C-alpha positions in Angstrom: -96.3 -58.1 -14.3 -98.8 -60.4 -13.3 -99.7 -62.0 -16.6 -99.7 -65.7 -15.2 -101.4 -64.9 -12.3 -103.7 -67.7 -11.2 -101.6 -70.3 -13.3 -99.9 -73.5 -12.7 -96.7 -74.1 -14.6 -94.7 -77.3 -14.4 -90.5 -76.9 -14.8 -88.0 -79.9 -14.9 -84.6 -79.0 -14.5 -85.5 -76.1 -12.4 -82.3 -75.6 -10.8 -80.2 -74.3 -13.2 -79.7 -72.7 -16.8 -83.2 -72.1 -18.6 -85.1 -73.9 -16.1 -84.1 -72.0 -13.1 -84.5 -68.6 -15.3 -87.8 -70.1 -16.7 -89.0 -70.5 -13.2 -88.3 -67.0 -11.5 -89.5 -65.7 -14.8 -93.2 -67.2 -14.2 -93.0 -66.3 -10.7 -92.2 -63.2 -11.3 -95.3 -63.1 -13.7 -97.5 -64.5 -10.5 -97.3 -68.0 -11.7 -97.5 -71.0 -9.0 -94.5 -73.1 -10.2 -93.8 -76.3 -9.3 -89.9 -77.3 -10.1 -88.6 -80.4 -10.4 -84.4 -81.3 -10.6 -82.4 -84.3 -9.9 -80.7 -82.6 -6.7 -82.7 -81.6 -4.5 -80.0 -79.2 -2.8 -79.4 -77.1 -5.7 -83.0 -76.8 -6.3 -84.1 -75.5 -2.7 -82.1 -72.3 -3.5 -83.3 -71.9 -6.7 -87.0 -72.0 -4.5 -85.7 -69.5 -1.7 -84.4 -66.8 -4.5 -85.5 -63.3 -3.0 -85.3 -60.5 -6.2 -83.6 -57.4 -4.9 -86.4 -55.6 -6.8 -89.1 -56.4 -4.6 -88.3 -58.1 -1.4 -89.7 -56.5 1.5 -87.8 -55.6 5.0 -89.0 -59.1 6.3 -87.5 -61.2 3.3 -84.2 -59.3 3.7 -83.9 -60.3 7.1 -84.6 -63.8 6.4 -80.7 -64.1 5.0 -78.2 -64.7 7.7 -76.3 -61.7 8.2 -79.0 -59.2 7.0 -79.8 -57.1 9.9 -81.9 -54.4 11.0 -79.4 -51.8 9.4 -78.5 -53.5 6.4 -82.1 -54.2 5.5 -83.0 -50.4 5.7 -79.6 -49.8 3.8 -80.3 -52.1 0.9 -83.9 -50.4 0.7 -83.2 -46.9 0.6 -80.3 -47.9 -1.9 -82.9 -49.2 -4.2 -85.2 -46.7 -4.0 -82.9 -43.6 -4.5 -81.9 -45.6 -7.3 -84.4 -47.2 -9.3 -83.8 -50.7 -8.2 -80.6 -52.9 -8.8 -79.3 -53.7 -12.0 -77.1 -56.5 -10.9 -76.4 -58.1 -7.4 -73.2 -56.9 -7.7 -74.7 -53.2 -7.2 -74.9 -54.6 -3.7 -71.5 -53.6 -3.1 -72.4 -49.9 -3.3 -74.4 -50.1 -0.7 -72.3 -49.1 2.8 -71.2 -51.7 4.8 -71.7 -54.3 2.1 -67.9 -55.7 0.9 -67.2 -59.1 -1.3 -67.3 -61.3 1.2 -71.2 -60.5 2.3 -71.7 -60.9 -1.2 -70.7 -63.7 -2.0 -72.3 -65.2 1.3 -75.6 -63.6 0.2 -75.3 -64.4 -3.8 -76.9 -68.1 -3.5 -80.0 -66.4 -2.2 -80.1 -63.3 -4.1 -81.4 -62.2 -7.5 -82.2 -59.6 -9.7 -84.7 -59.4 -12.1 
């Protein structure tokens, strides 16, 4: 982790397909990216993403309809098990059904 730190890298169709995994990717890696798409929608949730893996109580609650509860629920799920694999682990977690999934899923990912 960390290998681009201190970089600048440049993605055009950042919103989806290999641009949108090409940008997390670097960020992940501590890359500032700078994204570029023809809809400008699609690409502010590509931007917003949180990872599962590493988002902290205070990004968790920035998604409507993550609480207090559901924050710490989500947390302690991932630590007990090693992180998620896949966002649809989130339905494990209690209290979490299909429907908060699928609200959530646009903001969400797993890497």
């Amino acid at each position: 982790m960390n290998r681009l730190q201190g970089k600048t890298a440049v993605i055009t169709g950042g919103n989806s397909g290999v641009g949108e995994a090409a940008a997390l990717l670097f960020a992940k890696e501590g890359a500032n990216v700078v994204i570029s798409a023809r809809r400008a929608s699609a690409l502010d949730a590509v931007a917003e993403k949180i990872n599962l893996n590493t988002a902290s109580r205070a990004e968790l609650l920035q998604i409507s309809g993550i609480g207090d509860v559901t924050a710490d629920k989500i947390l302690a799920y991932r630590d007990s098990h090693g992180g998620f694999h896949s966002l649809e682990e989130l339905l494990q977690v209690d209290g979490i059904g299909e429907k908060k999934l699928e609200e959530w899923r646009p903001y969400l990912t797993v890497e």
